[in-house]
XYZ file of C-alpha atoms in Angstrom:
490
model
C -67.015 -29.654 -40.761
C -63.847 -31.554 -39.766
C -62.475 -34.242 -37.495
C -59.689 -31.824 -36.518
C -61.753 -29.071 -34.903
C -65.175 -27.871 -33.755
C -66.463 -24.670 -35.295
C -67.984 -22.210 -32.796
C -70.514 -19.757 -34.235
C -72.472 -16.883 -32.745
C -74.618 -14.478 -34.772
C -75.551 -10.821 -34.412
C -78.660 -9.922 -36.390
C -79.767 -6.332 -36.955
C -83.465 -6.095 -37.817
C -85.076 -2.894 -39.071
C -88.427 -2.581 -37.329
C -91.567 -1.918 -39.366
C -92.335 1.552 -38.063
C -93.419 4.452 -40.268
C -91.059 6.870 -38.528
C -87.582 6.785 -37.021
C -86.662 5.780 -33.485
C -86.282 9.258 -31.998
C -87.902 11.648 -34.511
C -90.814 11.843 -36.953
C -88.839 11.400 -40.185
C -90.133 8.717 -42.529
C -88.408 5.326 -42.762
C -89.755 4.619 -46.280
C -87.145 2.961 -48.491
C -86.051 4.408 -51.820
C -86.431 8.156 -51.258
C -83.927 10.568 -52.800
C -80.737 10.875 -50.717
C -80.884 13.121 -47.641
C -84.586 13.970 -48.019
C -85.789 12.130 -44.891
C -83.805 13.965 -42.230
C -84.372 16.566 -39.539
C -82.330 18.344 -36.818
C -82.855 15.393 -34.426
C -81.525 12.583 -36.634
C -78.802 14.887 -37.983
C -77.640 15.584 -34.428
C -78.037 19.374 -34.588
C -77.262 21.273 -31.351
C -80.320 21.853 -29.200
C -82.455 19.120 -30.775
C -83.984 16.566 -28.417
C -84.931 12.942 -29.176
C -88.290 11.392 -28.208
C -88.666 7.589 -28.180
C -90.919 5.964 -30.771
C -93.342 3.925 -28.647
C -94.262 1.651 -31.588
C -90.610 0.654 -32.032
C -90.423 -0.360 -28.387
C -93.681 -2.319 -28.723
C -92.345 -4.249 -31.734
C -89.151 -4.982 -29.833
C -91.188 -6.231 -26.883
C -93.268 -8.510 -29.127
C -90.078 -10.016 -30.585
C -88.576 -10.496 -27.135
C -91.617 -12.461 -25.987
C -91.567 -14.650 -29.116
C -87.883 -15.454 -28.532
C -88.444 -16.443 -24.898
C -86.391 -13.500 -23.634
C -86.724 -12.074 -20.145
C -87.970 -8.499 -20.141
C -86.656 -6.449 -17.197
C -88.857 -3.855 -15.546
C -86.251 -1.124 -16.137
C -84.181 -0.349 -19.241
C -82.275 2.725 -20.347
C -80.595 4.315 -23.358
C -76.836 4.760 -23.767
C -74.563 6.690 -26.094
C -72.077 4.597 -28.048
C -69.349 7.002 -29.054
C -67.374 6.577 -32.261
C -66.605 8.639 -35.321
C -67.649 7.698 -38.830
C -68.694 9.943 -41.740
C -72.236 8.485 -41.858
C -72.799 9.025 -38.111
C -73.503 12.782 -37.887
C -73.906 12.980 -34.093
C -70.567 11.291 -33.423
C -72.416 8.725 -31.287
C -75.147 6.133 -31.686
C -78.046 5.824 -29.256
C -78.097 2.173 -28.189
C -78.442 0.060 -25.030
C -75.395 -1.168 -23.127
C -75.634 -2.753 -19.681
C -79.432 -2.725 -19.230
C -80.960 -3.963 -22.505
C -84.704 -4.221 -23.013
C -84.531 -8.064 -23.063
C -82.029 -10.822 -22.348
C -81.440 -14.540 -21.774
C -83.763 -16.244 -24.273
C -83.551 -19.044 -26.801
C -84.669 -20.274 -30.191
C -85.165 -23.904 -31.249
C -83.736 -24.892 -34.620
C -84.087 -28.118 -36.605
C -83.625 -29.469 -40.100
C -86.475 -31.273 -41.904
C -83.880 -33.440 -43.666
C -82.407 -34.304 -40.238
C -78.875 -33.262 -41.194
C -78.434 -32.189 -37.564
C -80.347 -32.863 -34.369
C -82.844 -30.283 -33.154
C -81.191 -27.964 -30.656
C -81.799 -24.897 -28.543
C -79.723 -21.843 -29.460
C -79.360 -19.385 -26.608
C -79.974 -15.679 -27.184
C -77.887 -13.366 -25.011
C -79.930 -10.218 -25.588
C -82.110 -8.224 -27.943
C -81.795 -4.468 -27.634
C -82.955 -1.388 -29.503
C -80.669 1.087 -31.209
C -80.705 3.597 -34.028
C -79.154 2.919 -37.424
C -76.346 4.943 -38.983
C -76.411 6.469 -42.462
C -75.136 4.885 -45.647
C -71.746 5.488 -47.268
C -71.705 5.005 -51.035
C -68.179 4.391 -52.291
C -66.874 4.361 -55.845
C -65.822 0.741 -55.539
C -65.527 0.168 -59.297
C -62.963 2.775 -60.296
C -61.888 3.994 -56.884
C -61.507 7.553 -58.156
C -64.800 9.291 -57.382
C -65.834 10.744 -54.025
C -67.612 8.798 -51.290
C -71.166 10.080 -50.904
C -73.244 9.972 -47.727
C -76.992 9.339 -47.578
C -78.407 10.075 -44.133
C -81.984 8.936 -44.819
C -81.362 5.753 -42.855
C -79.875 7.588 -39.861
C -82.091 7.062 -36.816
C -84.051 4.125 -38.276
C -85.073 1.760 -35.436
C -83.073 -1.465 -35.210
C -83.428 -4.459 -32.952
C -80.065 -6.186 -32.482
C -80.459 -9.874 -31.602
C -77.265 -11.463 -30.259
C -77.049 -15.251 -30.001
C -74.879 -17.402 -27.790
C -72.023 -19.163 -29.647
C -74.105 -22.353 -29.699
C -74.017 -23.212 -33.405
C -71.537 -25.801 -34.611
C -71.846 -25.698 -38.392
C -72.735 -23.259 -41.198
C -75.871 -25.348 -41.759
C -77.021 -24.726 -38.185
C -76.300 -21.009 -38.607
C -78.417 -20.893 -41.761
C -81.231 -22.782 -40.012
C -81.120 -20.287 -37.120
C -81.343 -17.343 -39.518
C -84.187 -18.895 -41.494
C -86.194 -19.610 -38.337
C -85.515 -16.162 -36.902
C -86.544 -14.445 -40.132
C -89.696 -16.557 -40.287
C -90.678 -15.601 -36.737
C -90.074 -11.907 -37.439
C -92.220 -11.950 -40.577
C -95.023 -13.959 -38.898
C -95.023 -11.379 -36.085
C -95.076 -8.534 -38.620
C -92.272 -6.684 -36.826
C -90.086 -6.422 -39.974
C -90.191 -7.226 -43.678
C -86.645 -8.691 -43.318
C -85.710 -7.563 -46.841
C -81.941 -8.077 -46.989
C -81.642 -6.258 -50.319
C -83.055 -3.107 -48.697
C -80.988 -3.543 -45.538
C -83.912 -4.517 -43.307
C -81.984 -7.531 -42.013
C -78.210 -7.617 -41.663
C -76.034 -10.373 -40.204
C -72.596 -10.352 -38.587
C -71.089 -13.722 -37.719
C -68.571 -14.406 -34.951
C -66.559 -17.561 -35.510
C -63.541 -19.383 -34.196
C -62.348 -22.977 -33.820
C -61.747 -25.324 -30.913
C -58.881 -27.519 -32.066
C -59.107 -31.199 -31.136
C -55.903 -32.407 -29.504
C -54.493 -34.429 -26.612
C -53.664 -31.202 -24.776
C -55.870 -30.994 -21.627
C -56.088 -27.217 -22.141
C -58.570 -26.069 -24.777
C -56.936 -24.704 -27.924
C -59.109 -21.958 -29.434
C -58.262 -19.835 -32.458
C -58.734 -16.026 -32.392
C -62.338 -14.881 -32.868
C -63.205 -13.298 -36.203
C -66.305 -11.212 -36.917
C -67.440 -11.514 -40.546
C -69.358 -8.635 -42.165
C -70.779 -7.692 -45.588
C -72.907 -10.812 -46.104
C -76.010 -10.019 -48.142
C -77.799 -13.383 -48.038
C -78.135 -16.415 -45.786
C -76.357 -18.450 -48.448
C -73.469 -15.973 -48.237
C -73.381 -16.450 -44.450
C -73.153 -20.210 -44.915
C -70.345 -19.924 -47.467
C -68.426 -17.329 -45.469
C -68.460 -19.484 -42.336
C -67.342 -22.571 -44.259
C -64.467 -20.637 -45.833
C -63.440 -18.960 -42.591
C -63.249 -22.265 -40.695
C -60.778 -23.653 -43.215
C -58.797 -20.392 -43.294
C -58.494 -20.265 -39.504
C -57.366 -23.881 -39.294
C -54.730 -23.327 -41.981
C -53.533 -20.180 -40.183
C -53.336 -21.976 -36.829
C -51.295 -24.778 -38.396
C -48.937 -22.165 -39.844
C -48.597 -19.745 -36.884
C -49.875 -21.633 -33.837
C -51.622 -18.446 -32.626
C -54.548 -18.940 -30.269
C -57.206 -16.715 -28.765
C -54.680 -15.729 -26.072
C -52.166 -14.461 -28.641
C -54.284 -12.287 -30.946
C -57.226 -9.873 -30.525
C -60.624 -10.239 -32.146
C -60.565 -9.014 -35.746
C -63.122 -8.053 -38.368
C -63.086 -9.502 -41.863
C -65.371 -8.702 -44.803
C -66.896 -11.322 -47.078
C -66.045 -10.920 -50.766
C -68.929 -12.750 -52.419
C -67.414 -12.585 -55.880
C -64.069 -14.078 -54.832
C -65.681 -16.301 -52.144
C -63.098 -15.291 -49.517
C -62.968 -13.172 -46.355
C -60.614 -10.184 -46.339
C -59.131 -8.406 -43.278
C -60.688 -5.074 -42.304
C -59.649 -4.038 -38.785
C -59.105 -5.105 -35.204
C -62.334 -5.194 -33.228
C -62.893 -2.583 -30.521
C -63.740 -3.457 -26.924
C -66.776 -1.941 -25.253
C -64.484 0.460 -23.392
C -63.397 1.960 -26.713
C -66.935 3.204 -27.275
C -67.060 5.095 -23.937
C -70.675 4.173 -23.221
C -72.638 6.396 -20.849
C -76.383 6.913 -20.194
C -78.046 9.259 -22.653
C -79.005 12.362 -20.665
C -81.729 13.373 -23.140
C -83.822 10.196 -22.892
C -85.815 8.904 -19.948
C -85.488 5.224 -18.938
C -88.338 2.894 -19.939
C -90.402 1.047 -17.356
C -92.228 -2.112 -18.484
C -94.778 -3.708 -16.151
C -95.443 -7.428 -15.788
C -99.012 -6.815 -16.977
C -97.725 -5.285 -20.225
C -95.446 -8.256 -20.874
C -98.227 -10.760 -20.144
C -100.585 -8.926 -22.497
C -98.023 -9.121 -25.316
C -97.373 -12.825 -24.664
C -101.080 -13.645 -24.775
C -101.555 -11.685 -28.016
C -98.726 -13.442 -29.894
C -99.710 -15.227 -33.080
C -99.088 -18.946 -33.560
C -95.377 -19.282 -34.257
C -93.805 -21.314 -37.110
C -92.577 -24.242 -34.989
C -96.030 -24.770 -33.479
C -97.658 -24.560 -36.926
C -95.261 -27.175 -38.348
C -96.133 -29.589 -35.542
C -99.858 -28.939 -35.986
C -99.767 -29.523 -39.743
C -97.704 -32.687 -39.297
C -99.807 -34.122 -36.452
C -103.217 -32.771 -37.423
C -103.150 -33.300 -41.187
C -100.753 -36.235 -41.356
C -98.414 -34.661 -43.900
C -94.647 -35.343 -43.688
C -92.507 -32.992 -41.591
C -90.674 -31.858 -44.726
C -93.948 -30.885 -46.440
C -95.095 -28.973 -43.368
C -91.777 -27.131 -43.300
C -92.062 -26.103 -46.970
C -95.586 -24.739 -46.469
C -94.784 -22.880 -43.244
C -91.703 -21.316 -44.834
C -93.945 -19.635 -47.418
C -95.678 -17.598 -44.725
C -99.005 -17.467 -42.955
C -100.962 -16.809 -46.190
C -99.691 -20.113 -47.600
C -100.557 -21.959 -44.377
C -104.113 -20.610 -44.445
C -104.490 -21.501 -48.142
C -103.308 -25.069 -47.546
C -105.543 -25.598 -44.510
C -108.628 -24.275 -46.318
C -107.841 -26.474 -49.327
C -107.298 -29.573 -47.165
C -110.595 -29.012 -45.347
C -112.567 -28.506 -48.570
C -111.098 -31.542 -50.343
C -110.736 -33.802 -47.328
C -107.363 -34.918 -48.695
C -104.463 -33.131 -46.958
C -101.721 -35.030 -48.812
C -103.108 -34.188 -52.253
C -103.643 -30.569 -51.181
C -100.077 -30.379 -49.874
C -98.657 -31.793 -53.123
C -100.546 -29.317 -55.299
C -99.569 -26.359 -53.125
C -95.892 -27.334 -53.068
C -95.529 -28.383 -56.689
C -98.005 -26.445 -58.805
C -98.924 -23.365 -56.797
C -95.338 -22.568 -55.772
C -94.112 -23.208 -59.333
C -96.567 -20.637 -60.719
C -95.635 -18.100 -58.048
C -91.958 -18.479 -58.948
C -92.528 -18.348 -62.711
C -94.734 -15.252 -62.478
C -92.809 -13.604 -59.635
C -95.921 -13.324 -57.459
C -96.499 -13.214 -53.724
C -98.744 -15.929 -52.321
C -101.652 -13.563 -51.768
C -101.512 -12.718 -55.507
C -102.097 -16.317 -56.630
C -105.016 -16.109 -59.098
C -106.849 -19.371 -58.259
C -108.956 -19.261 -55.117
C -109.196 -22.170 -52.696
C -112.791 -22.763 -53.819
C -111.803 -23.113 -57.492
C -108.732 -25.299 -56.871
C -110.674 -27.572 -54.529
C -113.176 -28.133 -57.374
C -110.358 -29.384 -59.599
C -108.937 -31.655 -56.893
C -112.377 -33.120 -56.171
C -112.738 -33.922 -59.876
C -109.477 -35.894 -59.663
C -110.644 -37.700 -56.519
C -113.960 -38.597 -58.204
C -111.992 -39.892 -61.227
C -113.664 -37.400 -63.515
C -110.213 -36.404 -64.761
C -106.709 -37.825 -64.480
C -103.809 -35.870 -62.990
C -102.134 -35.217 -66.356
C -105.196 -33.556 -67.872
C -105.897 -31.811 -64.568
C -102.582 -29.985 -65.011
C -103.890 -28.653 -68.337
C -107.107 -27.494 -66.680
C -105.045 -25.868 -63.915
C -103.071 -23.916 -66.518
C -106.305 -22.666 -68.105
C -107.673 -21.648 -64.700
C -104.673 -19.369 -64.055
C -105.856 -16.852 -66.667
C -109.575 -17.403 -66.303
C -112.174 -16.871 -63.618
C -114.072 -20.008 -64.647
C -114.349 -23.009 -62.332
C -112.774 -26.371 -63.121
C -116.030 -28.044 -64.313
C -116.657 -25.259 -66.855
C -113.135 -25.492 -68.272
C -113.319 -29.288 -68.339
C -116.542 -29.047 -70.366
C -114.911 -26.619 -72.809
C -111.987 -29.042 -73.221
C -114.325 -31.993 -73.773
C -113.293 -33.720 -70.557
C -115.946 -35.908 -68.981
C -116.062 -38.993 -66.787
C -116.132 -42.309 -68.654
C -118.918 -44.582 -67.365
C -118.116 -48.123 -66.241
C -119.713 -49.951 -69.167
C -117.860 -47.845 -71.724
C -114.587 -48.430 -69.871
C -115.215 -52.195 -69.640
C -115.787 -52.396 -73.403
C -112.607 -50.414 -74.074
C -110.563 -52.714 -71.802
C -111.857 -55.812 -73.643
C -111.163 -54.228 -77.030
C -107.580 -53.332 -76.112
C -106.845 -56.749 -74.604
C -108.207 -58.596 -77.649
C -106.011 -56.463 -79.910
C -102.870 -57.177 -77.856
C -102.505 -60.930 -77.158
C -98.744 -60.595 -76.568
C -99.330 -58.023 -73.798
C -101.990 -60.279 -72.263
C -99.509 -63.157 -72.205
C -96.874 -60.952 -70.573
C -99.338 -59.863 -67.896
C -100.234 -63.478 -67.177
C -96.528 -64.149 -66.686
C -96.254 -61.319 -64.171
C -94.718 -58.650 -66.455
C -96.643 -55.733 -64.945
C -95.015 -53.058 -67.101
C -96.832 -54.444 -70.154
C -99.977 -52.632 -69.009
C -98.296 -49.273 -69.697
C -98.478 -49.704 -73.465
C -102.136 -50.717 -73.171
C -102.961 -47.547 -71.235
C -101.282 -45.501 -73.968
C -103.448 -47.128 -76.632
C -106.567 -46.586 -74.547
C -105.745 -42.896 -74.039
C -105.523 -42.455 -77.798
C -108.981 -43.937 -78.265
C -110.511 -42.032 -75.339
C -108.413 -39.287 -73.655
C -110.918 -39.102 -70.789
C -110.168 -42.506 -69.271
C -108.605 -42.640 -65.833
C -105.286 -44.528 -66.206
C -105.465 -45.976 -62.681
C -108.958 -47.372 -63.143
C -108.088 -48.711 -66.593
C -105.035 -50.461 -65.156
C -107.058 -52.110 -62.377
C -109.712 -53.398 -64.801
C -107.045 -54.725 -67.176
C -105.353 -56.720 -64.450
C -108.663 -58.075 -63.131
C -109.824 -59.176 -66.559
C -106.487 -60.806 -67.433
C -106.579 -62.732 -64.135
C -109.976 -64.185 -65.088
C -108.877 -65.209 -68.590
């Protein structure tokens, strides 16, 4: 970021777990229902109602903890976090304070373009808590009432708190991308930021570089209201510059000012002050008397660890080492999800050419998915059909340019590549026919022949164009080779 300071970043990620019901009651967690239709006396905090823990939510939290190398204690409990806000009907949030369900883990991050060295980011803790409701403000005119939707109240969240180990917005984005990928591979959350399934708060300050033996650190700022990973990256970059400018102006350090909260204004691309940050003592935590502690045995943890799916980092290494594709290509495929990985591996095995399979998946398959706004499992061409097209290219029955046309036809047809090629009049040119065409073209272009003899290799391009006009089915690569061989013998 700068030669004048180091940027210190820690992230708090709230993940909505993929349960059908809320954390302490049986209300649905389905997104998009009419306001205040998915509530009950428990999640509304009515007197006399008693919460009961959702075992599936705890299981999903445990699976995530194991994937993030967190230690799972045998004993954990629930605590009440007391604060008042209009969308918090109970006046407290059920969370975990001093005995979280998991702590002291890590996550490896890297960049396929090698813009930073691979590093281990520590994770302080991951704990369960219930979500609050949603306040809907009239932010446009500022005149209407604020409305409260309590459907989200009580939805199970897993809060994952990192160590302040990241040193650039790029590292922070890489951490978030890897974390989201792990969560989706595990199936513990859909991580849909537009629906609030994944929310990020960033803690950032600067360590100023100076000759002073004592470390100079700026006050910590927590940034909220970021609705995309790109917004997180931009907010951190802006905040680093703002803090440095403020330190130059005021000289205030972490000893002179409390932690504050600022909101990210995505339209203006600036952070704006919101409030001073509370300490844990302000929330008056105490054990929830209505909920029993949770005991987790070593056997339960071991069973979860053994049942974990293959994680993204391991898949990247396997694709790179096992199939010989570049690290960047492996990263692109893995980032599309497990369905894309399976599709690529099946295609590579059927064609026997991993590099060609990787190129077609990255360039053509992903392009179609983007253009048609499809998920990978909705892609209309099966592995069997696409492998038939790629084998035709490998056998020089069709060149890559015409194969793209066949591919386009296959998208809206259930026919295999050979059938569509036959309909389009595409067939392999036999050797004798190709030899005669090469001789004909060379005889008609003595100037090009002379250029080729003098080492002007680009002259063959015009010859290929002429040949394609006479016979669109020729393979340009084979035609080029025969041209050069024949010219050498002249």
